[in-house]
Tab-separated table of C-alpha atoms in Angstrom:
chain	number	residue	atom	x	y	z
A	1042	MET	CA	251.481	-97.041	131.350
A	1043	PRO	CA	252.599	-93.926	129.415
A	1044	ARG	CA	250.089	-92.105	127.234
A	1045	LYS	CA	251.100	-91.343	123.665
A	1046	SER	CA	249.493	-89.994	120.546
A	1047	PHE	CA	248.617	-92.069	117.492
A	1048	ARG	CA	251.478	-90.269	115.697
A	1049	GLN	CA	253.991	-91.045	118.480
A	1050	ALA	CA	252.931	-94.692	118.570
A	1051	LEU	CA	253.568	-95.101	114.837
A	1052	ASN	CA	256.914	-93.313	115.040
A	1053	GLU	CA	257.959	-95.533	117.943
A	1054	ALA	CA	256.995	-98.682	116.046
A	1055	MET	CA	259.229	-97.764	113.101
A	1056	ARG	CA	262.081	-96.624	115.352
A	1057	LEU	CA	262.081	-99.858	117.369
A	1058	GLU	CA	261.937	-102.048	114.267
A	1059	MET	CA	264.741	-100.075	112.563
A	1060	ARG	CA	266.902	-100.600	115.658
A	1061	ARG	CA	266.067	-104.325	115.751
A	1062	ASP	CA	266.506	-105.093	112.057
A	1063	PRO	CA	269.011	-103.265	109.800
A	1064	ARG	CA	267.050	-104.362	106.724
A	1065	VAL	CA	264.156	-102.051	107.642
A	1066	PHE	CA	264.205	-98.657	105.942
A	1067	VAL	CA	261.719	-95.827	105.355
A	1068	MET	CA	261.061	-93.901	102.173
A	1069	GLY	CA	258.515	-91.482	100.782
A	1070	GLU	CA	257.899	-87.822	100.055
A	1071	ASP	CA	259.422	-85.527	102.719
A	1072	VAL	CA	259.856	-88.365	105.230
A	1073	ALA	CA	263.368	-87.172	106.155
A	1074	GLY	CA	263.958	-84.320	108.556
A	1075	GLY	CA	262.617	-83.287	111.878
A	1076	LYS	CA	264.169	-83.211	115.308
A	1077	GLY	CA	267.948	-83.446	115.206
A	1078	ALA	CA	268.277	-82.970	111.447
A	1079	SER	CA	270.214	-80.015	110.130
A	1080	GLY	CA	269.829	-77.427	107.388
A	1081	GLU	CA	267.243	-78.037	104.722
A	1082	GLN	CA	266.609	-81.523	106.099
A	1083	ASP	CA	265.177	-80.074	109.315
A	1084	ALA	CA	261.754	-80.508	107.763
A	1085	TRP	CA	258.446	-82.159	108.500
A	1086	GLY	CA	259.277	-85.807	108.922
A	1087	GLY	CA	256.478	-86.622	106.494
A	1088	ALA	CA	253.392	-84.594	105.668
A	1089	PHE	CA	251.904	-85.470	109.067
A	1090	GLY	CA	255.138	-85.609	111.092
A	1091	VAL	CA	255.002	-89.370	111.661
A	1092	THR	CA	258.630	-90.057	110.637
A	1093	LYS	CA	260.015	-86.976	112.355
A	1094	GLY	CA	263.410	-87.581	113.944
A	1095	LEU	CA	264.178	-90.914	112.265
A	1096	LEU	CA	266.737	-89.324	109.931
A	1097	ALA	CA	268.863	-88.107	112.837
A	1098	GLU	CA	269.179	-91.621	114.280
A	1099	PHE	CA	269.340	-93.758	111.146
A	1100	GLY	CA	270.787	-91.457	108.470
A	1101	PRO	CA	269.858	-90.811	104.837
A	1102	GLU	CA	270.578	-94.387	103.703
A	1103	ARG	CA	267.652	-95.685	105.779
A	1104	VAL	CA	265.353	-92.638	105.715
A	1105	ARG	CA	265.084	-91.744	102.057
A	1106	ASP	CA	263.220	-88.837	100.538
A	1107	THR	CA	261.728	-89.564	97.132
A	1108	PRO	CA	260.512	-87.496	94.186
A	1109	ILE	CA	256.742	-87.053	93.772
A	1110	THR	CA	256.530	-90.313	91.818
A	1111	GLU	CA	254.462	-92.855	93.744
A	1112	SER	CA	254.554	-95.328	90.870
A	1113	ALA	CA	258.366	-95.281	90.870
A	1114	PHE	CA	259.094	-95.575	94.564
A	1115	VAL	CA	256.360	-98.147	95.251
A	1116	GLY	CA	257.826	-100.228	92.423
A	1117	ALA	CA	261.297	-99.717	93.896
A	1118	ALA	CA	260.016	-100.868	97.291
A	1119	ALA	CA	258.560	-104.050	95.798
A	1120	GLY	CA	261.903	-104.804	94.183
A	1121	ALA	CA	263.802	-104.039	97.382
A	1122	ALA	CA	261.523	-106.346	99.340
A	1123	MET	CA	262.107	-109.197	96.891
A	1124	THR	CA	265.851	-108.844	97.352
A	1125	GLY	CA	265.744	-109.120	101.121
A	1126	LEU	CA	265.131	-105.604	102.433
A	1127	ARG	CA	262.035	-104.578	104.427
A	1128	PRO	CA	260.812	-101.183	103.138
A	1129	VAL	CA	258.229	-99.058	104.933
A	1130	VAL	CA	256.823	-96.650	102.369
A	1131	GLU	CA	254.811	-93.550	103.206
A	1132	ILE	CA	252.239	-92.296	100.704
A	1133	MET	CA	250.670	-89.028	101.797
A	1134	PHE	CA	247.086	-89.949	100.917
A	1135	VAL	CA	245.626	-93.320	99.967
A	1136	ASP	CA	243.869	-91.493	97.133
A	1137	PHE	CA	247.266	-91.261	95.388
A	1138	MET	CA	247.743	-95.029	95.228
A	1139	GLY	CA	245.742	-95.081	91.994
A	1140	VAL	CA	248.881	-94.202	90.065
A	1141	CYS	CA	250.666	-97.326	91.334
A	1142	PHE	CA	247.941	-99.980	91.203
A	1143	ASP	CA	249.927	-102.120	88.770
A	1144	GLN	CA	252.909	-102.213	91.144
A	1145	ILE	CA	250.612	-103.141	94.053
A	1146	PHE	CA	247.853	-105.256	92.494
A	1147	ASN	CA	249.640	-106.982	89.612
A	1148	GLN	CA	253.162	-107.249	90.993
A	1149	ALA	CA	253.680	-107.165	94.790
A	1150	ALA	CA	250.414	-108.922	95.637
A	1151	LYS	CA	251.167	-111.806	93.281
A	1152	PHE	CA	254.888	-112.480	93.673
A	1153	ARG	CA	254.429	-115.232	96.266
A	1154	TYR	CA	251.865	-117.038	94.089
A	1155	MET	CA	253.616	-116.500	90.747
A	1156	PHE	CA	256.892	-117.929	92.034
A	1157	GLY	CA	255.476	-120.986	93.748
A	1158	GLY	CA	255.807	-119.609	97.256
A	1159	LYS	CA	259.576	-119.089	96.886
A	1160	ALA	CA	259.380	-115.269	96.820
A	1161	VAL	CA	258.298	-113.068	99.709
A	1162	THR	CA	257.530	-109.342	99.621
A	1163	PRO	CA	257.922	-107.856	103.121
A	1164	MET	CA	256.752	-104.371	102.160
A	1165	VAL	CA	254.553	-101.974	104.170
A	1166	LEU	CA	252.689	-99.189	102.388
A	1167	ARG	CA	251.503	-96.602	104.928
A	1168	ALA	CA	248.960	-93.990	103.862
A	1169	THR	CA	246.396	-91.659	105.375
A	1170	PHE	CA	242.688	-91.993	104.663
A	1171	GLY	CA	239.359	-90.624	105.722
A	1172	ALA	CA	237.192	-87.524	105.820
A	1173	GLY	CA	236.738	-84.840	108.444
A	1174	THR	CA	239.752	-82.595	107.868
A	1175	ARG	CA	238.369	-80.452	105.016
A	1176	SER	CA	240.787	-82.098	102.596
A	1177	ALA	CA	238.193	-82.475	99.819
A	1178	SER	CA	237.286	-85.366	97.573
A	1179	GLN	CA	240.767	-86.220	96.252
A	1180	HIS	CA	242.350	-86.505	99.727
A	1181	SER	CA	239.590	-87.953	101.931
A	1182	GLN	CA	238.496	-91.337	100.657
A	1183	ALA	CA	238.362	-94.543	102.711
A	1184	LEU	CA	239.656	-96.953	100.085
A	1185	TYR	CA	240.474	-99.994	102.219
A	1186	PRO	CA	237.803	-102.121	100.426
A	1187	LEU	CA	239.746	-101.736	97.153
A	1188	PHE	CA	242.834	-103.354	98.658
A	1189	THR	CA	240.790	-105.913	100.591
A	1190	HIS	CA	239.487	-107.145	97.243
A	1191	ILE	CA	242.974	-108.201	96.088
A	1192	PRO	CA	244.270	-111.568	97.342
A	1193	GLY	CA	247.892	-111.420	98.384
A	1194	LEU	CA	247.566	-108.110	100.245
A	1195	LYS	CA	247.004	-107.677	103.976
A	1196	VAL	CA	245.042	-104.581	104.989
A	1197	VAL	CA	245.204	-102.871	108.390
A	1198	VAL	CA	242.953	-100.098	109.780
A	1199	PRO	CA	243.913	-99.295	113.399
A	1200	SER	CA	241.557	-97.433	115.750
A	1201	SER	CA	243.779	-96.560	118.752
A	1202	PRO	CA	247.404	-95.634	119.498
A	1203	TYR	CA	247.951	-99.015	121.216
A	1204	ASP	CA	246.717	-100.957	118.191
A	1205	ALA	CA	248.548	-98.655	115.763
A	1206	LYS	CA	251.931	-99.473	117.316
A	1207	GLY	CA	251.356	-103.206	117.706
A	1208	LEU	CA	249.839	-103.608	114.248
A	1209	LEU	CA	252.612	-101.615	112.536
A	1210	ILE	CA	255.306	-103.740	114.183
A	1211	GLN	CA	253.404	-106.837	113.060
A	1212	ALA	CA	253.180	-105.365	109.536
A	1213	ILE	CA	256.932	-104.697	109.339
A	1214	ARG	CA	257.694	-108.259	110.467
A	1215	ASP	CA	255.208	-109.788	108.006
A	1216	ASP	CA	256.546	-111.404	104.819
A	1217	ASP	CA	253.617	-110.281	102.637
A	1218	PRO	CA	252.797	-106.783	101.346
A	1219	VAL	CA	250.729	-104.866	103.906
A	1220	ILE	CA	248.525	-101.834	103.236
A	1221	PHE	CA	248.525	-99.864	106.514
A	1222	LEU	CA	245.904	-97.103	106.596
A	1223	GLU	CA	245.922	-94.313	109.208
A	1224	HIS	CA	242.960	-91.974	109.654
A	1225	LYS	CA	244.369	-88.475	109.311
A	1226	ALA	CA	241.939	-87.073	111.898
A	1227	MET	CA	243.319	-89.438	114.573
A	1228	TYR	CA	247.035	-88.517	114.692
A	1229	ASP	CA	246.582	-86.493	117.887
A	1230	ASP	CA	244.336	-89.060	119.614
A	1231	MET	CA	245.905	-90.152	122.910
A	1232	GLY	CA	245.997	-93.562	124.582
A	1233	GLU	CA	248.054	-95.893	126.749
A	1234	VAL	CA	251.004	-97.343	124.810
A	1235	PRO	CA	253.834	-99.464	126.299
A	1236	ASP	CA	257.396	-98.262	125.656
A	1237	GLY	CA	258.717	-101.590	124.391
A	1238	ALA	CA	257.960	-103.589	121.267
A	1239	TYR	CA	254.854	-105.762	121.025
A	1240	VAL	CA	252.664	-107.044	118.220
A	1241	VAL	CA	248.912	-107.096	117.653
A	1242	PRO	CA	248.259	-110.136	115.421
A	1243	PHE	CA	246.419	-109.752	112.127
A	1244	GLY	CA	242.957	-111.313	111.850
A	1245	GLU	CA	242.127	-111.035	115.571
A	1246	ALA	CA	239.294	-108.628	116.312
A	1247	GLY	CA	239.106	-106.574	119.485
A	1248	VAL	CA	235.906	-106.673	121.539
A	1249	LEU	CA	235.815	-103.251	123.167
A	1250	ARG	CA	232.478	-103.473	124.932
A	1251	ASP	CA	230.100	-106.299	125.859
A	1252	GLY	CA	226.315	-106.073	125.602
A	1253	GLY	CA	223.502	-108.499	124.958
A	1254	ASP	CA	221.180	-106.547	122.640
A	1255	VAL	CA	223.169	-105.732	119.505
A	1256	THR	CA	226.606	-106.107	117.899
A	1257	ILE	CA	228.179	-102.997	116.375
A	1258	VAL	CA	231.134	-103.604	114.033
A	1259	ALA	CA	233.292	-100.609	113.130
A	1260	TYR	CA	236.741	-99.745	111.736
A	1261	GLY	CA	239.227	-96.912	112.290
A	1262	ARG	CA	237.723	-93.615	113.384
A	1263	MET	CA	234.238	-95.136	113.359
A	1264	VAL	CA	235.158	-97.289	116.383
A	1265	GLY	CA	235.180	-94.252	118.674
A	1266	ARG	CA	231.820	-93.139	117.324
A	1267	ALA	CA	230.406	-96.624	117.824
A	1268	MET	CA	231.616	-96.595	121.446
A	1269	GLU	CA	229.997	-93.199	122.039
A	1270	ALA	CA	226.717	-94.413	120.534
A	1271	ALA	CA	226.870	-97.532	122.730
A	1272	ALA	CA	227.334	-95.382	125.851
A	1273	ARG	CA	224.302	-93.258	124.926
A	1274	LEU	CA	222.136	-96.319	124.207
A	1275	ALA	CA	223.071	-97.851	127.556
A	1276	ARG	CA	221.297	-94.975	129.307
A	1277	ASP	CA	218.078	-96.289	127.747
A	1278	GLY	CA	218.819	-99.867	128.678
A	1279	ILE	CA	220.111	-100.973	125.247
A	1280	GLU	CA	223.398	-102.835	125.683
A	1281	ALA	CA	225.736	-103.088	122.695
A	1282	THR	CA	228.800	-105.208	121.976
A	1283	VAL	CA	231.353	-103.236	119.954
A	1284	VAL	CA	233.761	-105.176	117.715
A	1285	ASP	CA	236.785	-103.701	115.942
A	1286	PRO	CA	238.109	-106.245	113.403
A	1287	ARG	CA	241.362	-104.177	113.124
A	1288	THR	CA	242.229	-105.770	109.768
A	1289	THR	CA	239.984	-106.102	106.719
A	1290	SER	CA	242.215	-108.806	105.236
A	1291	PRO	CA	242.460	-111.205	106.946
A	1292	ILE	CA	239.142	-110.550	108.663
A	1293	ASP	CA	237.985	-112.143	111.907
A	1294	ILE	CA	234.430	-113.180	111.062
A	1295	ASP	CA	234.428	-115.816	113.823
A	1296	THR	CA	234.429	-113.202	116.583
A	1297	ILE	CA	231.569	-111.287	114.944
A	1298	VAL	CA	229.505	-114.464	114.650
A	1299	GLU	CA	230.276	-115.446	118.257
A	1300	THR	CA	228.848	-112.156	119.510
A	1301	LEU	CA	225.752	-112.625	117.340
A	1302	GLU	CA	225.030	-115.862	119.177
A	1303	GLU	CA	224.126	-113.624	122.133
A	1304	THR	CA	222.879	-110.429	120.483
A	1305	GLY	CA	221.235	-111.647	117.246
A	1306	ARG	CA	221.368	-108.127	115.798
A	1307	LEU	CA	224.133	-106.563	113.692
A	1308	VAL	CA	224.941	-102.928	112.864
A	1309	ILE	CA	228.013	-102.252	110.694
A	1310	VAL	CA	229.603	-98.796	110.593
A	1311	ASP	CA	231.837	-98.141	107.594
A	1312	GLU	CA	233.379	-94.857	106.425
A	1313	ALA	CA	233.971	-96.339	102.944
A	1314	TYR	CA	231.548	-95.940	100.060
A	1315	PRO	CA	228.478	-98.163	100.518
A	1316	ARG	CA	228.743	-100.081	97.218
A	1317	CYS	CA	231.136	-103.041	97.572
A	1318	GLY	CA	232.416	-101.666	100.875
A	1319	MET	CA	233.292	-103.477	104.100
A	1320	ALA	CA	229.750	-103.062	105.444
A	1321	SER	CA	228.365	-104.875	102.409
A	1322	ASP	CA	231.093	-107.520	102.588
A	1323	ILE	CA	230.558	-108.308	106.271
A	1324	ALA	CA	226.767	-108.268	105.864
A	1325	GLY	CA	227.061	-110.741	102.992
A	1326	ILE	CA	229.325	-113.117	104.901
A	1327	VAL	CA	227.131	-113.047	108.005
A	1328	ALA	CA	223.970	-113.597	105.938
A	1329	GLU	CA	225.649	-116.585	104.322
A	1330	GLU	CA	227.223	-118.147	107.415
A	1331	ALA	CA	225.035	-117.074	110.344
A	1332	PHE	CA	221.606	-116.183	108.972
A	1333	GLY	CA	219.919	-118.353	111.561
A	1334	LEU	CA	221.314	-116.244	114.401
A	1335	LEU	CA	219.732	-112.999	113.180
A	1336	LYS	CA	216.651	-111.617	114.939
A	1337	ALA	CA	216.444	-108.530	112.693
A	1338	PRO	CA	217.730	-107.297	109.312
A	1339	ILE	CA	221.373	-106.177	109.293
A	1340	GLN	CA	221.755	-102.389	109.448
A	1341	LYS	CA	224.579	-100.570	107.597
A	1342	VAL	CA	225.712	-97.057	108.516
A	1343	THR	CA	227.779	-95.585	105.683
A	1344	PRO	CA	228.212	-92.337	103.765
A	1345	PRO	CA	226.088	-91.851	100.653
A	1346	HIS	CA	227.497	-93.187	97.381
A	1347	ALA	CA	229.060	-89.856	96.459
A	1348	PRO	CA	232.512	-88.207	96.563
A	1349	VAL	CA	233.515	-86.638	99.888
A	1350	PRO	CA	232.268	-83.005	99.951
A	1351	TYR	CA	234.557	-80.065	100.707
A	1352	ALA	CA	231.960	-77.727	102.254
A	1353	PRO	CA	232.217	-78.164	106.055
A	1354	GLU	CA	228.471	-78.634	106.602
A	1355	LEU	CA	228.198	-81.191	103.803
A	1356	GLU	CA	231.301	-83.090	104.916
A	1357	ALA	CA	229.987	-83.310	108.474
A	1358	ALA	CA	226.668	-84.638	107.172
A	1359	TYR	CA	228.471	-87.108	104.910
A	1360	ILE	CA	230.444	-88.973	107.601
A	1361	PRO	CA	228.585	-91.599	109.694
A	1362	SER	CA	227.686	-89.842	112.948
A	1363	VAL	CA	226.990	-91.031	116.478
A	1364	GLU	CA	223.351	-90.087	115.941
A	1365	LYS	CA	223.096	-92.220	112.788
A	1366	ILE	CA	224.684	-95.193	114.544
A	1367	GLU	CA	222.309	-94.784	117.467
A	1368	ALA	CA	219.313	-94.618	115.114
A	1369	ALA	CA	220.434	-97.773	113.285
A	1370	VAL	CA	220.750	-99.657	116.569
A	1371	ARG	CA	217.299	-98.545	117.702
A	1372	LYS	CA	215.882	-99.686	114.358
A	1373	ALA	CA	217.497	-103.117	114.735
A	1374	VAL	CA	216.442	-103.548	118.355
A	1375	GLY	CA	212.885	-102.363	117.672
A	1376	TRP	CA	212.375	-104.442	114.544
A	1377	THR	CA	209.410	-106.816	114.473
A	1378	ARG	CA	208.052	-109.044	111.714
């Protein structure tokens, strides 16, 4: 199977869906340009090069540059989706979505419910998230819990090039608004990705490693760190199951609980803020639905409740590390009453 980067996998997903369905179009700031474009349009293909080359194949009617007005073009996308088109919108950083919360939270997320199920909103909002690239506090947040809180939205956080392609194709084919969040430090990550189209269903977690001592749940970039921690722990005879839920809404709690039937211990790794984040949400659901399976208190590995620092040393200390995950697992495994 060919190996491709996270960036290539996302580009391929959009290209294949635009070829399959003429209603699919892309818009955002600087998304036009790239390979095969001419003159001033031979530009980035988006701030991170993900849409590079789409303009040359599909033209300016389906690859549309926008002004720096997220509130306007997200609102335009919601309207386009209601009238039968299938927009894929790129927002450079998830931190910028604050200026278009009304369009997302009060409009797109509620159309299906407000109109008795007769309206659909097949809109994908792609954005980068996450710390680790020295982008500072206004460009580094992991805000997926905010969107998870709103019913009517689906929220995707892929952790590998294979999942990124399959989940994005699923998102484009979905009839509800989808928030699709890409960790900006993962665009050059490589992995096996088939050439053709395929989907990874929403709400189906991936079990990346099996072990009988502890369950580690992680999202996005934290999945790789959880796998590295699990490999280190195995050298000391501690075997971990690693679960990647892939989507925060819908979320596959059943798979997490099934693994707890064997391990009885849960460590959740979340790059989002600790208050009202995914770690807290999953811990609450498990405590409510599967308390009897637990052999030890649930451990959460998160950043502190503070903005993302800019200073390199502070930012590195801020992000959940392999060492912190390993320490949390050892605490869970070694816990006694």
